[in-house]
CSV table of C-alpha atoms in Angstrom, one decimal:
chain,number,residue,atom,x,y,z
A,1,UNK,CA,-27.4,-0.2,-6.8
A,2,UNK,CA,-26.9,-1.8,-3.4
A,3,UNK,CA,-23.5,-1.8,-1.9
A,4,UNK,CA,-21.8,-5.0,-0.8
A,5,UNK,CA,-19.8,-8.0,-2.1
A,6,UNK,CA,-21.1,-9.9,-5.1
A,7,UNK,CA,-20.1,-12.5,-7.6
A,8,UNK,CA,-21.3,-12.1,-11.1
A,9,UNK,CA,-24.1,-14.6,-10.6
A,10,UNK,CA,-25.3,-13.1,-7.3
A,11,UNK,CA,-25.2,-9.6,-8.8
A,12,UNK,CA,-27.2,-10.8,-11.9
A,13,UNK,CA,-29.8,-12.4,-9.6
A,14,UNK,CA,-30.2,-9.4,-7.3
A,15,UNK,CA,-30.5,-6.9,-10.2
A,16,UNK,CA,-32.6,-9.3,-12.3
A,17,UNK,CA,-30.2,-9.2,-15.3
A,18,UNK,CA,-28.6,-11.8,-17.5
A,19,UNK,CA,-25.1,-12.9,-16.8
A,20,UNK,CA,-23.6,-10.9,-19.7
A,21,UNK,CA,-25.6,-7.8,-18.8
A,22,UNK,CA,-24.3,-8.1,-15.2
A,23,UNK,CA,-20.7,-8.3,-16.4
A,24,UNK,CA,-21.2,-5.2,-18.6
A,25,UNK,CA,-22.8,-3.3,-15.7
A,26,UNK,CA,-20.0,-4.2,-13.3
A,27,UNK,CA,-17.4,-3.3,-15.9
A,28,UNK,CA,-19.0,0.2,-16.3
A,29,UNK,CA,-19.2,0.7,-12.6
A,30,UNK,CA,-15.5,-0.4,-12.2
A,31,UNK,CA,-14.4,2.2,-14.8
A,32,UNK,CA,-16.2,4.9,-12.8
A,33,UNK,CA,-14.6,3.7,-9.5
A,34,UNK,CA,-17.6,2.3,-7.7
A,35,UNK,CA,-16.4,-1.3,-7.9
A,36,UNK,CA,-13.2,-2.9,-6.5
A,37,UNK,CA,-12.4,-6.4,-7.8
A,38,UNK,CA,-10.5,-9.2,-6.0
A,39,UNK,CA,-9.9,-12.8,-6.9
A,40,UNK,CA,-9.9,-14.2,-10.4
A,41,UNK,CA,-7.9,-17.0,-12.1
A,42,UNK,CA,-8.8,-20.2,-10.2
A,43,UNK,CA,-10.6,-18.2,-7.5
A,44,UNK,CA,-14.0,-16.7,-7.7
A,45,UNK,CA,-14.0,-13.1,-8.7
A,46,UNK,CA,-15.5,-10.9,-6.0
A,47,UNK,CA,-16.9,-7.5,-6.8
A,48,UNK,CA,-17.2,-5.0,-3.9
A,49,UNK,CA,-19.6,-2.3,-4.7
A,50,UNK,CA,-19.6,1.0,-2.8
A,51,UNK,CA,-21.9,4.0,-3.0
A,52,UNK,CA,-19.1,6.5,-3.4
A,53,UNK,CA,-16.3,6.2,-5.9
A,54,UNK,CA,-13.1,4.8,-4.3
A,55,UNK,CA,-9.8,6.2,-5.3
A,56,UNK,CA,-6.9,3.7,-5.3
A,57,UNK,CA,-4.3,4.2,-2.6
A,58,UNK,CA,-0.6,4.2,-3.4
A,59,UNK,CA,1.0,5.4,-0.2
A,60,UNK,CA,2.9,4.2,2.8
A,61,UNK,CA,0.7,1.3,3.8
A,62,UNK,CA,0.7,-0.2,0.3
A,63,UNK,CA,4.5,-0.2,0.0
A,64,UNK,CA,5.0,-1.4,3.6
A,65,UNK,CA,2.6,-4.3,3.1
A,66,UNK,CA,4.2,-5.2,-0.2
A,67,UNK,CA,7.8,-5.4,1.1
A,68,UNK,CA,7.4,-6.2,4.8
A,69,UNK,CA,6.8,-9.5,6.5
A,70,UNK,CA,4.8,-7.6,9.1
A,71,UNK,CA,1.5,-6.5,7.6
A,72,UNK,CA,-0.1,-3.2,8.7
A,73,UNK,CA,-3.8,-2.2,8.9
A,74,UNK,CA,-4.1,1.3,7.4
A,75,UNK,CA,-4.8,3.9,10.1
A,76,UNK,CA,-5.7,6.4,7.4
A,77,UNK,CA,-6.0,6.5,3.6
A,78,UNK,CA,-2.7,7.6,2.1
A,79,UNK,CA,-2.9,8.7,-1.5
A,80,UNK,CA,0.1,10.3,-3.2
A,81,UNK,CA,0.1,12.1,-6.5
A,82,UNK,CA,3.3,11.7,-8.3
A,83,UNK,CA,6.3,9.5,-7.5
A,84,UNK,CA,6.3,7.7,-4.1
A,85,UNK,CA,9.4,5.6,-3.5
A,86,UNK,CA,10.7,3.3,-0.8
A,87,UNK,CA,12.8,6.2,0.5
A,88,UNK,CA,9.6,8.3,1.0
A,89,UNK,CA,7.9,5.4,2.7
A,90,UNK,CA,10.8,5.0,5.2
A,91,UNK,CA,10.5,8.7,6.2
A,92,UNK,CA,6.7,8.4,6.5
A,93,UNK,CA,7.1,5.3,8.6
A,94,UNK,CA,9.4,7.1,11.0
A,95,UNK,CA,7.1,10.1,11.2
A,96,UNK,CA,4.1,7.8,12.0
A,97,UNK,CA,6.3,6.4,14.8
A,98,UNK,CA,4.3,3.6,16.5
A,99,UNK,CA,6.1,0.3,17.3
A,100,UNK,CA,4.4,-1.9,14.6
A,101,UNK,CA,5.0,0.7,11.9
A,102,UNK,CA,8.7,1.0,12.8
A,103,UNK,CA,9.0,-2.9,12.7
A,104,UNK,CA,7.5,-2.9,9.2
A,105,UNK,CA,9.6,0.1,8.2
A,106,UNK,CA,12.8,-1.8,9.0
A,107,UNK,CA,12.1,-4.3,6.2
A,108,UNK,CA,12.0,-1.4,3.7
A,109,UNK,CA,15.8,-0.9,4.1
A,110,UNK,CA,16.3,-4.0,2.0
A,111,UNK,CA,14.9,-2.3,-1.0
A,112,UNK,CA,16.5,1.1,-0.8
A,113,UNK,CA,18.1,1.9,-4.2
A,114,UNK,CA,19.0,5.6,-3.7
A,115,UNK,CA,20.7,6.3,-0.3
A,116,UNK,CA,21.3,9.9,-1.3
A,117,UNK,CA,17.6,10.5,-1.8
A,118,UNK,CA,16.8,8.8,1.6
A,119,UNK,CA,19.3,11.0,3.5
A,120,UNK,CA,18.3,14.2,1.7
A,121,UNK,CA,14.6,13.5,2.6
A,122,UNK,CA,15.7,12.7,6.2
A,123,UNK,CA,17.5,16.0,6.5
A,124,UNK,CA,14.6,17.9,4.9
A,125,UNK,CA,12.2,16.4,7.5
A,126,UNK,CA,14.8,16.6,10.3
A,127,UNK,CA,14.9,12.9,11.1
A,128,UNK,CA,18.3,11.9,9.9
A,129,UNK,CA,19.4,10.5,13.3
A,130,UNK,CA,16.2,8.5,13.5
A,131,UNK,CA,16.8,7.0,10.1
A,132,UNK,CA,20.4,6.0,11.1
A,133,UNK,CA,19.1,4.6,14.5
A,134,UNK,CA,16.4,2.5,12.8
A,135,UNK,CA,18.9,1.3,10.2
A,136,UNK,CA,21.3,0.1,12.9
A,137,UNK,CA,18.5,-1.7,14.7
A,138,UNK,CA,17.3,-3.3,11.4
A,139,UNK,CA,20.9,-4.4,10.6
A,140,UNK,CA,21.0,-6.2,13.9
A,141,UNK,CA,17.8,-8.2,13.2
A,142,UNK,CA,17.5,-8.4,9.4
A,143,UNK,CA,20.1,-9.2,6.7
A,144,UNK,CA,20.7,-5.9,5.0
A,145,UNK,CA,23.1,-4.3,2.6
A,146,UNK,CA,25.5,-1.8,4.1
A,147,UNK,CA,24.7,1.8,4.1
A,148,UNK,CA,27.5,3.8,2.3
A,149,UNK,CA,30.0,5.3,4.7
A,150,UNK,CA,29.3,8.9,3.8
A,151,UNK,CA,25.7,8.6,5.1
A,152,UNK,CA,26.5,7.0,8.4
């Protein structure tokens, strides 16, 4: 199996298979983690085949790129086992600490649902003052809800 990007038709042609056999093969490879699929619907479905199984990421960069207007290129693969919330992502963004990451992290304050969890995590990681400073800066530039008084 050669790695690269394929449509169903190009994969079938390269592997010398019928279209249905190519779909079945790609489906089996996808279940094992060797294929990542993008597109679909009105777009052409693109299958990206890799030699090693790829684990899906669910960490900081996925959350930051979902909720922020400023998209980030992942500097590292961040996989989390268990629950990873917006509050965890804010703390991780502050701990990464470069300028673009902090810009993107400011947009995450719009989606905080549990201020207590955020401040408890900040105290645990010893960055409560940085969280408050970033929140004040974000409040100046972005329309945000107010942080409850007890956490200011």
